[in-house]
Each structure stands twice: as C-alpha cells, then as structure tokens.
Tab-separated table of C-alpha atoms and ligand atoms in Angstrom:
chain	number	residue	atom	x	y	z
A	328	UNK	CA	119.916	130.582	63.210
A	329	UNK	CA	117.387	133.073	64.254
A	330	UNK	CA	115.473	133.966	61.527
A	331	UNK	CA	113.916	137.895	61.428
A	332	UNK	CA	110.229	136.438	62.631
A	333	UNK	CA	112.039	135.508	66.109
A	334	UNK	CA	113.894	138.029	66.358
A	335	UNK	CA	111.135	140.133	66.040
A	336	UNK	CA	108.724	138.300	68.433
A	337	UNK	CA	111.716	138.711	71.437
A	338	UNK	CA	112.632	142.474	70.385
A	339	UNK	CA	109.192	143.979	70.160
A	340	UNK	CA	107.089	145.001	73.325
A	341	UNK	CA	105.078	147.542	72.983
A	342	UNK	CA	101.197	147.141	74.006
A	343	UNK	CA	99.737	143.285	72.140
A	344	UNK	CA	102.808	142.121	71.179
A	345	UNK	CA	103.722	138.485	72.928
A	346	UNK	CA	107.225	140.056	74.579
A	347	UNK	CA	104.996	142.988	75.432
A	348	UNK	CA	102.774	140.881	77.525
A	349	UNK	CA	105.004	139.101	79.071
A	350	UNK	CA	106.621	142.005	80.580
A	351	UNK	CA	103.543	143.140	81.627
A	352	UNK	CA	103.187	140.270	83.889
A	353	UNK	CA	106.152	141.455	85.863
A	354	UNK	CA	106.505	144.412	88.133
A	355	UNK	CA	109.091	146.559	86.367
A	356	UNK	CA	112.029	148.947	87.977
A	357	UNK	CA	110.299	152.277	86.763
A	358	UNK	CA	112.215	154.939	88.584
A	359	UNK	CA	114.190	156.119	92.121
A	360	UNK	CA	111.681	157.092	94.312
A	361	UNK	CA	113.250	160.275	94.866
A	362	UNK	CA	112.499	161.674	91.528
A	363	UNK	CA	108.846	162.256	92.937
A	364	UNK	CA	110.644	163.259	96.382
A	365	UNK	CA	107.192	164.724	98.244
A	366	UNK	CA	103.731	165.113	97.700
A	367	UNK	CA	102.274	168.180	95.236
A	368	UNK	CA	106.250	167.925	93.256
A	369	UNK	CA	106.811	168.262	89.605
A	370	UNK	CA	105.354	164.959	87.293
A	371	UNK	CA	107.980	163.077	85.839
A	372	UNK	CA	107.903	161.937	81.998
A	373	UNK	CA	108.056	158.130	81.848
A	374	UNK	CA	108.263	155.877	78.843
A	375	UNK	CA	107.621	152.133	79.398
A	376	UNK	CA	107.042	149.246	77.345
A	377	UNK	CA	106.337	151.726	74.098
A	378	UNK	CA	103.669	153.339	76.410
A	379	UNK	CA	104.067	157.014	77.513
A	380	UNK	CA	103.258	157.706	81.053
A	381	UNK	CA	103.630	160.793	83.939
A	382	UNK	CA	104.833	159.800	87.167
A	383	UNK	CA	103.478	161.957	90.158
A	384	UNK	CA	103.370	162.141	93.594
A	385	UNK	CA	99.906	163.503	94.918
A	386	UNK	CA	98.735	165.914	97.603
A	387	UNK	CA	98.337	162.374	100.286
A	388	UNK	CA	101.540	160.992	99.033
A	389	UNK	CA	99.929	158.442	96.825
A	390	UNK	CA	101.993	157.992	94.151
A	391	UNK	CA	99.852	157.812	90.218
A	392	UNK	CA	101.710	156.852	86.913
A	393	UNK	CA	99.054	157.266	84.238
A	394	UNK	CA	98.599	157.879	80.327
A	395	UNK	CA	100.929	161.412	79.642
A	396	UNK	CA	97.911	162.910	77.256
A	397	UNK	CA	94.687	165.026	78.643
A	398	UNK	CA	91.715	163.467	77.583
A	399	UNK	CA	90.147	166.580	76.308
A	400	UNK	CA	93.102	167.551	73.385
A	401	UNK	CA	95.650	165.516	73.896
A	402	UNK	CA	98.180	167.935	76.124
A	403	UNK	CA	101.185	166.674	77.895
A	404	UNK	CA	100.089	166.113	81.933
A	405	UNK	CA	103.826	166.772	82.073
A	406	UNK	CA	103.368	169.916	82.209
A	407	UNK	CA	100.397	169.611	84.928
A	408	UNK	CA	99.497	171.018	87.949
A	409	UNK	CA	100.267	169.016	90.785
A	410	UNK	CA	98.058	170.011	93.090
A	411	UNK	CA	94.960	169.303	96.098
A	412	UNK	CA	95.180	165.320	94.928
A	413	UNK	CA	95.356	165.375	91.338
A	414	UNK	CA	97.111	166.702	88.301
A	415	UNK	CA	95.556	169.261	86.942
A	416	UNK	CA	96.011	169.995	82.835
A	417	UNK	CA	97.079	173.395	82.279
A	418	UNK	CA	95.358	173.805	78.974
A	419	UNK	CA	91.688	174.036	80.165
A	420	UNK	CA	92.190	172.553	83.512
A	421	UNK	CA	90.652	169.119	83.533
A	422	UNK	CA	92.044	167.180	86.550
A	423	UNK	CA	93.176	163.657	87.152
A	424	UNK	CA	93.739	161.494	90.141
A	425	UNK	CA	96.288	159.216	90.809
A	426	UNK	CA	94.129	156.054	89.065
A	427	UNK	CA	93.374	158.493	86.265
A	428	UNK	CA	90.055	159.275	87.183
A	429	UNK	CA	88.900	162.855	85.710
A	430	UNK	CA	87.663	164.791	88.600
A	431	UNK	CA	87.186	168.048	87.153
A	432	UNK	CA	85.870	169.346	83.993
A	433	UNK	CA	85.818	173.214	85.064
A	434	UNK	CA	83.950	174.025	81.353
A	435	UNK	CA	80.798	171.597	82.563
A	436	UNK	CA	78.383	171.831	85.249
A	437	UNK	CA	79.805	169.560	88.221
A	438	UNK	CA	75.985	168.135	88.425
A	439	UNK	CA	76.141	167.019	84.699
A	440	UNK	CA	78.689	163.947	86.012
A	441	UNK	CA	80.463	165.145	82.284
A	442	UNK	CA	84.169	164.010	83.857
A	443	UNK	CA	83.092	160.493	85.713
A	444	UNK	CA	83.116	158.999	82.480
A	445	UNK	CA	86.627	160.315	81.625
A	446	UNK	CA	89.433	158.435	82.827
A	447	UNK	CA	92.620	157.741	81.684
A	448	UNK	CA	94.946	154.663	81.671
A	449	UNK	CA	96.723	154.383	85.025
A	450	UNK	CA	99.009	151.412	86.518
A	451	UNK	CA	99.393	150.524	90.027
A	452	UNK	CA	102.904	151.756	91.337
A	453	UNK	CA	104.988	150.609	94.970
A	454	UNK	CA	108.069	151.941	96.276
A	455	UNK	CA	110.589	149.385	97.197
A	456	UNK	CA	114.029	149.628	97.495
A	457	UNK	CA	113.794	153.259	96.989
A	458	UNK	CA	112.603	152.774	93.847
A	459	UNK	CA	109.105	152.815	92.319
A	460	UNK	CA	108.052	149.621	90.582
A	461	UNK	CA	105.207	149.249	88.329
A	462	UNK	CA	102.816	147.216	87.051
A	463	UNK	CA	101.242	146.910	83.583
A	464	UNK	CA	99.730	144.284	83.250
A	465	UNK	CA	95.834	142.708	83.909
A	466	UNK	CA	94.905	144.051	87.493
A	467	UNK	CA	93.597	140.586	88.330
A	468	UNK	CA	96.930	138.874	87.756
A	469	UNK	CA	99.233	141.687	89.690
A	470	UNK	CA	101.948	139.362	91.665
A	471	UNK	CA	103.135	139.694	95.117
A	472	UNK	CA	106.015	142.267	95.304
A	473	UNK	CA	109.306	141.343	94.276
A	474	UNK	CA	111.819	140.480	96.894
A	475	UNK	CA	114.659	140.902	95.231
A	476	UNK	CA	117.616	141.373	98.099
A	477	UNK	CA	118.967	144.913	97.117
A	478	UNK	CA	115.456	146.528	97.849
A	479	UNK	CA	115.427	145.164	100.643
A	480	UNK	CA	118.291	145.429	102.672
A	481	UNK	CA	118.482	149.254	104.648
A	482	UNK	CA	118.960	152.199	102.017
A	483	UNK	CA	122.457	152.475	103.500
A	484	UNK	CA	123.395	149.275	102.081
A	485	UNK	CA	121.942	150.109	98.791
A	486	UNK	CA	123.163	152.262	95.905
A	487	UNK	CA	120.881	152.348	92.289
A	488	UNK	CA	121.239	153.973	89.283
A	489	UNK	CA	119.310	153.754	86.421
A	490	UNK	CA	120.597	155.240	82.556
A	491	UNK	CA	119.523	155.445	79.109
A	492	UNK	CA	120.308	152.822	76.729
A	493	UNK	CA	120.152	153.603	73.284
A	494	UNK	CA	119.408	150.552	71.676
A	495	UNK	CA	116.949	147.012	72.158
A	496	UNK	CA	116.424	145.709	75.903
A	497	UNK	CA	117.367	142.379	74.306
A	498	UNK	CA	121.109	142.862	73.159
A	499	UNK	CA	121.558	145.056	76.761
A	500	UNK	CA	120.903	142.077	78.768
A	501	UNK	CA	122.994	139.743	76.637
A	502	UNK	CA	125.676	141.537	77.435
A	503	UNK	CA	124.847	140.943	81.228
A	504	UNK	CA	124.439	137.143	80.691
A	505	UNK	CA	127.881	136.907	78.521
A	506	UNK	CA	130.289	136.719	81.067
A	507	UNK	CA	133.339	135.921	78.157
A	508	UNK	CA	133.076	139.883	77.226
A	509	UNK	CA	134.888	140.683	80.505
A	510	UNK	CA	138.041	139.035	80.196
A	511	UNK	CA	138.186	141.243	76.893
A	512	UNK	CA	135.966	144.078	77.267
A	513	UNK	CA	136.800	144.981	80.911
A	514	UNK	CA	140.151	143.424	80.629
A	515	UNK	CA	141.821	146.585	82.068
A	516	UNK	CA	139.066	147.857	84.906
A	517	UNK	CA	139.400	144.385	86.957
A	518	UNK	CA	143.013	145.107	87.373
A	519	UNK	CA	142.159	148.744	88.325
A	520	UNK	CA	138.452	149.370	89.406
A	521	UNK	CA	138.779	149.856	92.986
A	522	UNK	CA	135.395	148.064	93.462
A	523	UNK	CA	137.275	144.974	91.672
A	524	UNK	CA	140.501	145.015	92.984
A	525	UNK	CA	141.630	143.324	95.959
A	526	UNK	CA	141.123	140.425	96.556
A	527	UNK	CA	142.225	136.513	95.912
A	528	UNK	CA	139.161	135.993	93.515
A	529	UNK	CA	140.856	138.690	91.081
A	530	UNK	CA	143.627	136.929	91.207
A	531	UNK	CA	142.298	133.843	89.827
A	532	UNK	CA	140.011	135.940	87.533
A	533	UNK	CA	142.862	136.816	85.285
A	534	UNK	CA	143.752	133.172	84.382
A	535	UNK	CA	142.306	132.866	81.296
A	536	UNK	CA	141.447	129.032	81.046
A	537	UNK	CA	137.429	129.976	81.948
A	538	UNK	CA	135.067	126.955	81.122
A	539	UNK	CA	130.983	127.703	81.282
A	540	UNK	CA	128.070	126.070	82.485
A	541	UNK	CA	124.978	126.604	82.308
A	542	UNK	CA	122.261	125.363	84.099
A	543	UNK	CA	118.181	126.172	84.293
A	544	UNK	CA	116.647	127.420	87.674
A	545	UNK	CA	113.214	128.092	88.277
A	546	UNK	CA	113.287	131.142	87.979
A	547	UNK	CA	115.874	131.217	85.429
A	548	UNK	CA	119.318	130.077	84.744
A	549	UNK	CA	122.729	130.010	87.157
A	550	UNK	CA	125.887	130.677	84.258
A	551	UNK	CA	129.155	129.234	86.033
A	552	UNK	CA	132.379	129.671	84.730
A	553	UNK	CA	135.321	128.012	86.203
A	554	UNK	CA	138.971	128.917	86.579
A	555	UNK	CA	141.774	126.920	87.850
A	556	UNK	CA	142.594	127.504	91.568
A	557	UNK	CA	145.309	125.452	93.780
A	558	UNK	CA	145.947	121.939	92.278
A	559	UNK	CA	142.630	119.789	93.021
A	560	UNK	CA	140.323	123.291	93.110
A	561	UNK	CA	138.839	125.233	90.968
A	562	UNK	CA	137.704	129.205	91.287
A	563	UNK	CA	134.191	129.729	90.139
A	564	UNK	CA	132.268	132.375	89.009
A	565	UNK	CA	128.380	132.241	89.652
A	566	UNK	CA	126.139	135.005	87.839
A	567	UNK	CA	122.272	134.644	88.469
A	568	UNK	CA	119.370	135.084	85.788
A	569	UNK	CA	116.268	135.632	87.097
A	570	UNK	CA	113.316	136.329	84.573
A	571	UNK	CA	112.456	138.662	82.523
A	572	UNK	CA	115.677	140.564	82.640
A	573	UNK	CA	117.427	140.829	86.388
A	574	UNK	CA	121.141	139.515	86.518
A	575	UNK	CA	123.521	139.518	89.555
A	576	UNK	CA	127.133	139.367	88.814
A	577	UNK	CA	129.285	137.671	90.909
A	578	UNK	CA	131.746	139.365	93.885
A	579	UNK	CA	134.818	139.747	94.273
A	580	UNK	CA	135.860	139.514	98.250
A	581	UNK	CA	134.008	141.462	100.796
A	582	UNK	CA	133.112	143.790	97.668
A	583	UNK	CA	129.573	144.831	97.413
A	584	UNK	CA	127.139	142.544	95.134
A	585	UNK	CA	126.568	144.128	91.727
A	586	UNK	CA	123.646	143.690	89.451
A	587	UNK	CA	121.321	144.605	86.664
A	588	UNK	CA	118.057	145.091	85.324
A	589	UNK	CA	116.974	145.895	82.074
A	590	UNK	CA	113.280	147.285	80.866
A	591	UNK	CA	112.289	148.442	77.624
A	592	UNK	CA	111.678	152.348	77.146
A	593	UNK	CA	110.724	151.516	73.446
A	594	UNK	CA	112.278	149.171	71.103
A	595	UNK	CA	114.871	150.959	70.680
A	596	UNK	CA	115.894	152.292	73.457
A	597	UNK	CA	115.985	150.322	77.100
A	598	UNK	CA	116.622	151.604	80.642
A	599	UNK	CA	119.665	150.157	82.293
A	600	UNK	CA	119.705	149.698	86.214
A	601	UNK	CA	122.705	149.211	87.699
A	602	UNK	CA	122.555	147.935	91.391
A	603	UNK	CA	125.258	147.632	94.477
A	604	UNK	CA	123.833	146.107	97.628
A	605	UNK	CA	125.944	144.679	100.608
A	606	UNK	CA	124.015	142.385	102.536
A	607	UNK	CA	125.748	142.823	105.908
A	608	UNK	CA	126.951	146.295	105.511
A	609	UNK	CA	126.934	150.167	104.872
A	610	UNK	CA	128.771	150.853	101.760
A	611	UNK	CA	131.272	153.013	103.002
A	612	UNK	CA	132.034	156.400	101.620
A	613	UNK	CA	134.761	155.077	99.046
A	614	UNK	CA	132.524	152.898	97.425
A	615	UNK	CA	129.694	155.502	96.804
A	616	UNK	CA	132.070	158.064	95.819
A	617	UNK	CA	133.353	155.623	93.314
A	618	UNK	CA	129.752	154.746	92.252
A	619	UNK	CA	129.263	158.226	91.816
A	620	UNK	CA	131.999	159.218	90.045
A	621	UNK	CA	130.937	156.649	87.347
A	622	UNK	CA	132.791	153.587	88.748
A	623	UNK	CA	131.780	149.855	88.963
A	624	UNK	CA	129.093	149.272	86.815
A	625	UNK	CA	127.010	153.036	87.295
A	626	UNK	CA	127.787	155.943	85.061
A	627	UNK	CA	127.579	159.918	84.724
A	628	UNK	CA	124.685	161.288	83.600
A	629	UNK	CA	124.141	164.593	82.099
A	630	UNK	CA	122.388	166.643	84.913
A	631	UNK	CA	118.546	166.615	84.669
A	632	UNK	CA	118.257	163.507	82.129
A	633	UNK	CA	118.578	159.560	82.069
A	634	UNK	CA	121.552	160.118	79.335
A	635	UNK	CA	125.113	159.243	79.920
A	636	UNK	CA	127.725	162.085	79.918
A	637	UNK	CA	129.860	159.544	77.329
A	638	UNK	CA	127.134	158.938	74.462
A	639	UNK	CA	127.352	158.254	70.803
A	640	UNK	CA	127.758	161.709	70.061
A	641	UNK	CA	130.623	161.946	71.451
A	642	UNK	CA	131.756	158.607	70.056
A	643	UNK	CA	132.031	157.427	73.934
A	644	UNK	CA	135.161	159.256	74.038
A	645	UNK	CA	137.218	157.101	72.804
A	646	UNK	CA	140.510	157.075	73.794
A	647	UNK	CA	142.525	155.171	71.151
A	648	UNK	CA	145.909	155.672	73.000
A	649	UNK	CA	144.412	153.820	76.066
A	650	UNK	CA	143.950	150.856	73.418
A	651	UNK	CA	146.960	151.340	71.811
A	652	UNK	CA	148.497	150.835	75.088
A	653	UNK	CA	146.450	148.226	76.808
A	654	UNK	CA	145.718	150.347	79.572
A	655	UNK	CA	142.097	149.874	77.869
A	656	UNK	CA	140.961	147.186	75.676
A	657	UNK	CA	138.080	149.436	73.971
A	658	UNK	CA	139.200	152.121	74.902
A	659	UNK	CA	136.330	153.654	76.447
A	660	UNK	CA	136.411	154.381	80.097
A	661	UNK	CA	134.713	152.419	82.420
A	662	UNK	CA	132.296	149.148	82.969
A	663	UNK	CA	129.160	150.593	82.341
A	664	UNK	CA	130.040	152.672	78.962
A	665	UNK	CA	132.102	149.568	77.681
A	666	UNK	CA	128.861	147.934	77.871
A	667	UNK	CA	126.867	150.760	76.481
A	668	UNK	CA	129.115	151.617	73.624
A	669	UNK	CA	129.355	148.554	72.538
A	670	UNK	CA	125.828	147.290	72.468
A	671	UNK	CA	124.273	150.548	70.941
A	672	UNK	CA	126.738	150.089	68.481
A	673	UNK	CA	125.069	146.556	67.146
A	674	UNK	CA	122.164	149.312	66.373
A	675	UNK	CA	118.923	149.911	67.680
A	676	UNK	CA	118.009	146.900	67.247
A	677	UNK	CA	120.523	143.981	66.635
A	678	UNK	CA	119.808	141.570	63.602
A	679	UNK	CA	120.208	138.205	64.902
A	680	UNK	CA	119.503	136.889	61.254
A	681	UNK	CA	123.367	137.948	60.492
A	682	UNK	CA	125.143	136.519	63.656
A	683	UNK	CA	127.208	133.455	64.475
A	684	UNK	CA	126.855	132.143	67.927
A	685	UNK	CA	129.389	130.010	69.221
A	686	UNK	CA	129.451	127.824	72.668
A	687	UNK	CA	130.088	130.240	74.759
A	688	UNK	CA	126.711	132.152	73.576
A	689	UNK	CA	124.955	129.000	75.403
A	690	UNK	CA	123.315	131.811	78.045
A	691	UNK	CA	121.958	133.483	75.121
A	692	UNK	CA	120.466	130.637	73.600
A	693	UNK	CA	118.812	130.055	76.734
A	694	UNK	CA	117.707	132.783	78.352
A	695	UNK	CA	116.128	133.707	74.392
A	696	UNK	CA	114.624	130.319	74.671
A	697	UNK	CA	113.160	130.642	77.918
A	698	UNK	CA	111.395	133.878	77.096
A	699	UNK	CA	110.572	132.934	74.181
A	700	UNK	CA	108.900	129.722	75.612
A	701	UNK	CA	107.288	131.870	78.249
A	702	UNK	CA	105.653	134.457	76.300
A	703	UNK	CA	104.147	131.511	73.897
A	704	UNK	CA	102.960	129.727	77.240
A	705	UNK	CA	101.672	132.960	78.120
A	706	UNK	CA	99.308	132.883	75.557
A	707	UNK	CA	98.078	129.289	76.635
A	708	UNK	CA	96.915	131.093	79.960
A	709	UNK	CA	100.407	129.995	81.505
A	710	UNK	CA	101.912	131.932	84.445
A	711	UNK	CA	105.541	132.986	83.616
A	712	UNK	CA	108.381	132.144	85.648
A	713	UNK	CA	109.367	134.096	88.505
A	714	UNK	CA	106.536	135.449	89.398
A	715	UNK	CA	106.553	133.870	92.318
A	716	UNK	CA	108.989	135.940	95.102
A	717	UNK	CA	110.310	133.377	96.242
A	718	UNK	CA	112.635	133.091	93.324
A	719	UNK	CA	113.734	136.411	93.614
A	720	UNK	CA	115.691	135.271	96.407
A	721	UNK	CA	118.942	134.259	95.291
A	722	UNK	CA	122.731	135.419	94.863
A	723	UNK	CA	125.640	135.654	92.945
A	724	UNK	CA	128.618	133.600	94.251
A	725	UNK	CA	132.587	133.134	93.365
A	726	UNK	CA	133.823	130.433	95.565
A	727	UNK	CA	136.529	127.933	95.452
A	728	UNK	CA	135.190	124.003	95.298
A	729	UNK	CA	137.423	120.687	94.976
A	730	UNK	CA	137.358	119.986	90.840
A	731	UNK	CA	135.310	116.855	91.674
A	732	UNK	CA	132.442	118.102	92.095
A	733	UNK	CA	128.811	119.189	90.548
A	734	UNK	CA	129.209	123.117	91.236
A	735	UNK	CA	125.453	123.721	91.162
A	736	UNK	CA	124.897	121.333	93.860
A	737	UNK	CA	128.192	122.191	95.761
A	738	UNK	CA	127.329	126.034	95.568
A	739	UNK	CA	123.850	125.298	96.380
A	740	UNK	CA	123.786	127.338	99.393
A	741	UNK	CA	125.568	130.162	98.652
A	742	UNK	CA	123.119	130.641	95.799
A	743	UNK	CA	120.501	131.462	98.107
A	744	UNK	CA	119.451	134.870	100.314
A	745	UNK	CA	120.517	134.526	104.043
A	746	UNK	CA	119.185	137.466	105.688
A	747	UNK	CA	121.572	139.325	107.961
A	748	UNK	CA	124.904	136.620	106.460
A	749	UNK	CA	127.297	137.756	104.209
A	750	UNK	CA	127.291	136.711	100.915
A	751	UNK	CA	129.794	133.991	99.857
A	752	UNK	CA	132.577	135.562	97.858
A	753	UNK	CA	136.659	135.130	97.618
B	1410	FES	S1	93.815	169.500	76.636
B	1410	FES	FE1	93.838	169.175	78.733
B	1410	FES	S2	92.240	170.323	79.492
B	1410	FES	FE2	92.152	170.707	77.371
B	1411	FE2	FE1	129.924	144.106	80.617
C-alpha cells in the first residue's frame, strides 16, 4: 500500500523536493522549436517543474529560457521587448540576456555597474528534434544530449505534439506504462484508427488472452505482453520505459512508432508529448493529416494554447450513445482524450493511499520503485539512470517468437536503434 508520505515524495517536484531533483538531472522536452520561430519573436510563457520561466529567441538566434519576473518589481518578461540581444522589461526597461544577465538599468548611470550584479535565473536550452530541451539542474552535472531516435531522424519523419494535462505527471505516465487499459479503453480506435488498422499484428491484438512481463533495463524497464499467434507462437507486444518519464508504444506493421513523454508543469498539471517517428520513412500525407486532425495518440488544441479542444469543461464530450453502442468503450473520441479524460478524472493529484493494485499494475510498481529508488540515491550523490545516451537508444517492438522462448533475449535486437533499418513490427 502506498501510504500518503510516498505518494507525496513521487508526486511533488517543484524546486528541493527529491522528485524535483531528480528531474532536474534530466534534460526535459520544453517546447517545439517553432514556437520561438526566429530571432527578435514574441517570448513564450513556460511553466516547468513548479518554476515559471519565458522562452525567447534573441537578436543572434540564441535561444534564453529564464525566471518570467523583472528583477526590479516583479513584471512579467512575457510581455518584454525582444529586441538588439535581450529582453527588454516594458515597465522601466531593464534588459536581460539570454543567461539572464541584466544589461541595462536605463534609471542608473551605465558607469555605476548598478545592473552587473542583477541577474536572473536562466537554464541552458538545445534544439533537437525540433524541439527545445532544457536543463534545470546543477550546471556542473548537465548530461550529454539525449539521443532519443524521434529527434533524430529528418523532420520529415517526425511529427510532435505536446498538450496540457490537467492533473499529476505521475498518474499521466501510468497510463502510458499500463498497457491492459487498451484492450478496454481504446477497445474501439484499434479496430478503426487508421494509424492502427491494417495489419496482422491487429489481428492478434484483439485476442484477449494477453499475459505481461516485466523486466528491468538499464535505463528502465521493457513491459511485454503476449498473445497467442499460430499454434507453437506467440504475438508480442514490447513497450519501452526509459527514465524519468519517456515510453514508446509498440507498432503495428509498417505503421509509424508512437511514443510519449511526460514533464511536470506543476503538480497538478503535466505536459503530455505525444511523438510519431518512422525510422526509414516520410510520414506520408495521410498519416499527418490524421495526426492533425487529432488521430493516433495527438489531439486538437484550442488555437493559441497547450489546452485540448475536448477538456473537462466540456465533460470530454462525451458521447454516451457511442458507449451504449460499443462503437466507443468511454465514449470519448479518440486515444489521446481517452487517456486524458480519464486520468484528470482520478484528480489533480491521484491518492494512491485509496487504490488496489492488482498484477497487472506490476509496471507501476516498478517504474514507482525505480524513481523512487533513484531520487533517494540521488541524494547519496548517485547518478540516475539514463543519463547516459546511450540508453536512449532503444525501440518498441511487436513480433512473433516460437512460445519456447525467453522474449527479452529473443527480441533482443529488435529492442535496439538501427540507424537507417526499419523497425521490427507485424
Ligand atoms: S519591473 Fe521591470 S523594469 Fe521595473
Ligand atoms: Fe492509453
């Protein structure tokens, strides 16, 4: 049982907590690098890890994601001046560079050296992937960049979006590493998302026998689930875990790879990356109209914020006649909003001290245990796991193996990135 101590310690990450620190450790999924599309554009409000921040792109290009509040009085640098290499506060002008460095107090003599002693809290940002990462934590532990394979295949073979979650990072990415919720859940989109359909693997996805293992990685934890195939085989399912909080699902066919990553806005609320890569391939115009549209795992935002389009207000628009009639087994239209509706509705925060795990929560139990363990180690001056890019490297798989065999070890290659091969996928 977790008791409300625990539940706290993996929940909370703002600035000193243990969670908090551990994230830090990590370069974090911020934002798509076209949000800051050129130099001199309009800052961009971010909120990370309970910490509120303004993106910008400067004058040289550099891009600077520092501490939203002037120094002076406290104003919003959201609604600075971007302009010759730093932001400029529009209250009494004091300007900022892109490590936070005041540059300009216009009110003091320039001799005095009044603004070299100002300067506000700024993180070292990269764009990958077309997106910018971040990092929070101690400068003199930053890691190598991640290498994770959908930032780095061409942008054509890429598509990323990113949404508002309304409730704890924690319960979010539970629902990635709980691969019993789709064969309930998203009962009705496998039959009918077109980036689903199609192919043998959905076939055998429907059969309903699904057994799971779980075993640790380095840099986290492979969750297999197994169907029966032809007599002698069985289909498996392969989702990756890779720490803190990435997960790639497993394909179906020469569909596009799917994944996730989750990062705390605040405790409450979490920002939800969805990510289609193809390692071999453009995805054609289908797939991103689909994507677009709100299909696979990506949704519809409401123009000019992270929000979805279906949100609690609107109860997700629920449409109980799609339940009634199994077209729908929530009744909320597509992957992504299943997922959302149902995890903000465990509330902002879900109390573990009331819940009942069973054995097919075994992914929960250990990916909580393996943060958990890591933010204590933390503490103890231990690195955390996959910090290292090296374990970023890995895939999602759903292959067919004789039903004699250690799947882990059988799969073993097809678990790994092959630049420039297809992924393995039926
Ligand atoms: S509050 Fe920003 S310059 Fe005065
Ligand atoms: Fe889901």
């Amino acid at each position: 049982m977790t008791t409300q101590a625990e539940n706290d310690f993996l929940t909370k990450t703002g600035p000193g907590t243990p969670m908090g620190e551990l994230f830090r450790r990590y370069w974090l999924p911020a934002m798509h690098a076209d949000e800051i599309p050129e130099p001199d554009c309009p800052p961009v409000r971010v909120t990370l890890l309970s910490e509120k921040l303004v993106a910008f792109r400067d004058t040289r290009g550099r891009i600077g994601m520092i501490e939203e509040f002037c120094a002076h009085r406290g104003a919003s640098l959201w609604f600075g001046r971007n302009e010759e290499s730093g932001l400029r506060c529009p209250y009494h002008g004091w300007k900022y560079d892109v490590t936070g460095q005041c540059l300009e107090v216009p009110s003091e003599p320039a001799e005095s050296g009044y603004c070299k002693r100002i300067k506000l809290k700024s993180y070292p940002c990269v764009e990958l992937g077309d997106v910018i990462w971040v990092y929070m934590g101690p400068p003199e532990h930053k890691p190598p960049l991640p290498e994770f394979e959908w930032a780095k295949v061409p942008p054509s073979h890429r598509f990323a979006s990113r949404r508002l979650q309304e409730c704890n990072y924690l319960q979010a990415m539970e629902g990635g590493i709980d691969s019993v919720h789709l064969s309930f859940l998203h009962r009705g989109d496998l039959r009918t998302d077109p980036l689903h359909v199609g192919s043998k693997g959905s076939e055998y996805a429907r059969n309903t026998d699904g057994k799971f293992e779980v075993v640790e990685t380095p840099g986290g934890m492979i969750i297999g689930v197994r169907r029966s195939a032809e007599p002698g085989f069985l289909y498996w399912r392969i989702t990756q875990w890779v720490m803190p909080t990435h997960t790639m699902i497993p394909p179906y066919g020469d569909n596009a790879l799917n994944g996730h990553a989750w990062v705390p806005i605040d405790d409450e609320n979490c920002l939800t990356w969805s990510i289609t890569h193809h390692p071999t391939r453009p995805l054609n115009a289908k797939e991103l109209e689909v994507m677009r549209s709100g299909g696979g795992n990506h949704a519809v935002l409401v123009p000019g914020t992270l929000r979805p389009i279906v949100n609690r207000d609107n109860n997700y628009m629920i449409d109980r006649a799609a339940q009634k009639a199994g077209k729908s087994y929530s009744g909320v239209k597509g992957i992504a909003m299943q997922d959302a509706a149902i995890q903000e509705s465990m509330g902002p925060i879900q109390d573990r001290t009331r819940e009942n795990l069973v054995s097919t929560d075994n992914a929960v139990i250990l990916a909580r245990r393996r943060l958990r363990k890591a933010a204590l180690a933390l503490q103890q001056g231990v690195e955390p796991d996959a910090i290292d890019p090296e374990l970023h490297r890995v895939r999602s798989a759903s292959l067919v193996l004789p039903d004699n065999v250690r799947f882990y070890e059988a799969a073993a290659e097809a678990l790994k990135v092959k630049e420039g091969a297809e992924h393995v996928s039926v």
